[in-house]
Amino acid sequence: VQLQASGGGLVQAGGSLRISCAASGRTRSSYLMGWFRQAPGKAREFVAAISYSGVKTYYEDSLKGRFTISRDNAKNTVYLQMNSLKPEDTAVYYCATTPYDSILIHEYDFWGRGTQVTVSS
């Protein structure tokens, strides 16, 4: 499985951004797709995840209401809509996939390269 994240950029605080993750190669039909982020000097952290059907979604508690994860299986693409962005949302955002119903970072086995999101104050 190859994952390619895109759509990052520079946005002002309070603005919105949608980032995408396209999967290719031997994609799995039963998997969770997740977004993680890593700010400078900090550990990578969970952001959101979605089941293959889209029925199950998971969010880091502090991001609920601002971030929305969705997917289009016909395009093998997962999206992360980010609203009301804050400077502390600045990070490299990574997409990843796991065969488990899990938000634990160590259970994600395929990772994309990440896309930079910078929120200016």
Coordinates of C-alpha atoms in Angstrom, one line a residue:
V1 CA 0.0 0.0 0.0
Q2 CA 1.3 3.4 -1.0
L3 CA -0.2 6.5 0.7
Q4 CA 0.2 10.0 -0.6
A5 CA -0.9 13.0 1.5
S6 CA -1.6 16.3 -0.1
G7 CA -3.3 19.6 0.3
G8 CA -1.3 21.1 3.1
G9 CA -0.3 24.8 3.1
L10 CA -0.3 28.1 4.9
V11 CA -3.6 29.3 6.4
Q12 CA -4.5 32.1 8.8
A13 CA -5.9 31.3 12.2
G14 CA -9.6 30.8 12.0
G15 CA -9.4 29.5 8.4
S16 CA -10.1 26.1 6.9
L17 CA -8.1 23.5 5.0
R18 CA -8.9 20.1 3.6
I19 CA -6.1 17.6 3.2
S20 CA -6.3 14.4 1.2
C21 CA -4.7 11.0 1.3
A22 CA -4.7 8.8 -1.8
A23 CA -4.0 5.1 -1.5
S24 CA -2.6 3.0 -4.2
G25 CA -1.1 -0.4 -4.7
R26 CA -2.5 -3.4 -2.9
T27 CA -5.1 -1.6 -0.9
R28 CA -7.0 -3.5 1.8
S29 CA -10.7 -3.6 1.9
S30 CA -11.0 -4.1 5.7
Y31 CA -8.9 -1.4 7.2
L32 CA -9.0 1.8 9.2
M33 CA -7.5 4.9 7.7
G34 CA -6.1 7.4 10.1
W35 CA -4.6 10.9 10.3
F36 CA -1.8 11.7 12.7
R37 CA 0.3 14.8 13.1
Q38 CA 3.6 15.8 14.4
A39 CA 4.6 19.3 15.5
P40 CA 8.2 20.4 15.8
G41 CA 9.8 18.9 18.9
K42 CA 6.7 16.9 19.8
A43 CA 5.7 13.3 19.4
R44 CA 3.4 12.1 16.6
E45 CA -0.2 12.1 17.8
F46 CA -3.5 10.7 16.7
V47 CA -5.9 13.0 15.0
A48 CA -8.7 11.0 13.5
A49 CA -9.5 7.7 11.9
I50 CA -12.3 6.2 9.8
S51 CA -13.4 2.7 9.0
Y52 CA -13.7 1.3 5.5
S53 CA -17.4 1.8 5.4
G54 CA -17.2 5.2 6.9
V55 CA -19.6 4.2 9.6
K56 CA -17.1 4.4 12.4
T57 CA -15.1 7.5 12.9
Y58 CA -12.7 8.4 15.8
Y59 CA -11.3 11.7 16.8
E60 CA -8.8 13.0 19.3
D61 CA -11.1 14.5 21.9
S62 CA -9.8 18.1 21.7
L63 CA -10.3 18.1 17.9
K64 CA -14.0 17.0 17.8
G65 CA -16.2 19.6 16.3
R66 CA -13.4 21.3 14.3
F67 CA -12.0 18.4 12.3
T68 CA -14.0 16.0 10.1
I69 CA -12.7 12.8 8.5
S70 CA -14.3 11.3 5.5
R71 CA -13.5 8.9 2.7
D72 CA -14.3 8.2 -0.9
N73 CA -13.6 4.5 -1.6
A74 CA -14.2 4.8 -5.3
K75 CA -11.2 7.2 -5.3
N76 CA -9.3 5.3 -2.6
T77 CA -9.0 8.7 -0.9
V78 CA -9.5 9.9 2.7
Y79 CA -10.0 13.5 3.6
L80 CA -9.5 15.6 6.7
Q81 CA -11.5 18.8 6.8
M82 CA -10.0 21.2 9.3
N83 CA -12.0 24.2 10.4
S84 CA -11.3 27.1 12.8
L85 CA -7.7 26.3 12.6
K86 CA -5.3 27.5 15.4
P87 CA -1.6 28.1 15.4
E88 CA -1.2 25.0 17.6
D89 CA -2.6 22.9 14.7
T90 CA 0.7 23.6 12.9
A91 CA 2.3 20.2 12.1
V92 CA 3.1 17.7 9.5
Y93 CA 0.0 15.6 8.9
Y94 CA 0.5 12.0 8.1
C95 CA -2.0 9.4 6.8
A96 CA -1.7 5.8 7.7
T97 CA -3.6 2.5 7.6
T98 CA -4.1 -0.3 9.9
P99 CA -5.8 -3.7 9.6
Y100 CA -7.1 -3.3 13.1
D101 CA -9.9 -1.3 14.7
S102 CA -7.4 0.8 16.5
I103 CA -6.2 4.4 17.0
L104 CA -2.9 3.2 18.5
I105 CA 0.0 4.6 16.4
H106 CA 2.1 1.4 16.7
E107 CA -0.7 -0.6 15.0
Y108 CA -0.6 1.4 11.8
D109 CA 1.7 -0.3 9.4
F110 CA 1.7 1.8 6.2
W111 CA 2.4 5.5 6.3
G112 CA 2.4 8.3 3.8
R113 CA 5.1 11.0 3.7
G114 CA 3.0 13.7 5.3
T115 CA 1.9 17.2 4.3
Q116 CA 2.8 20.4 6.1
V117 CA 0.0 22.5 7.6
T118 CA 1.0 25.9 8.9
V119 CA -1.4 28.1 10.7
S120 CA -0.3 31.7 11.2
S121 CA -1.6 33.9 14.0

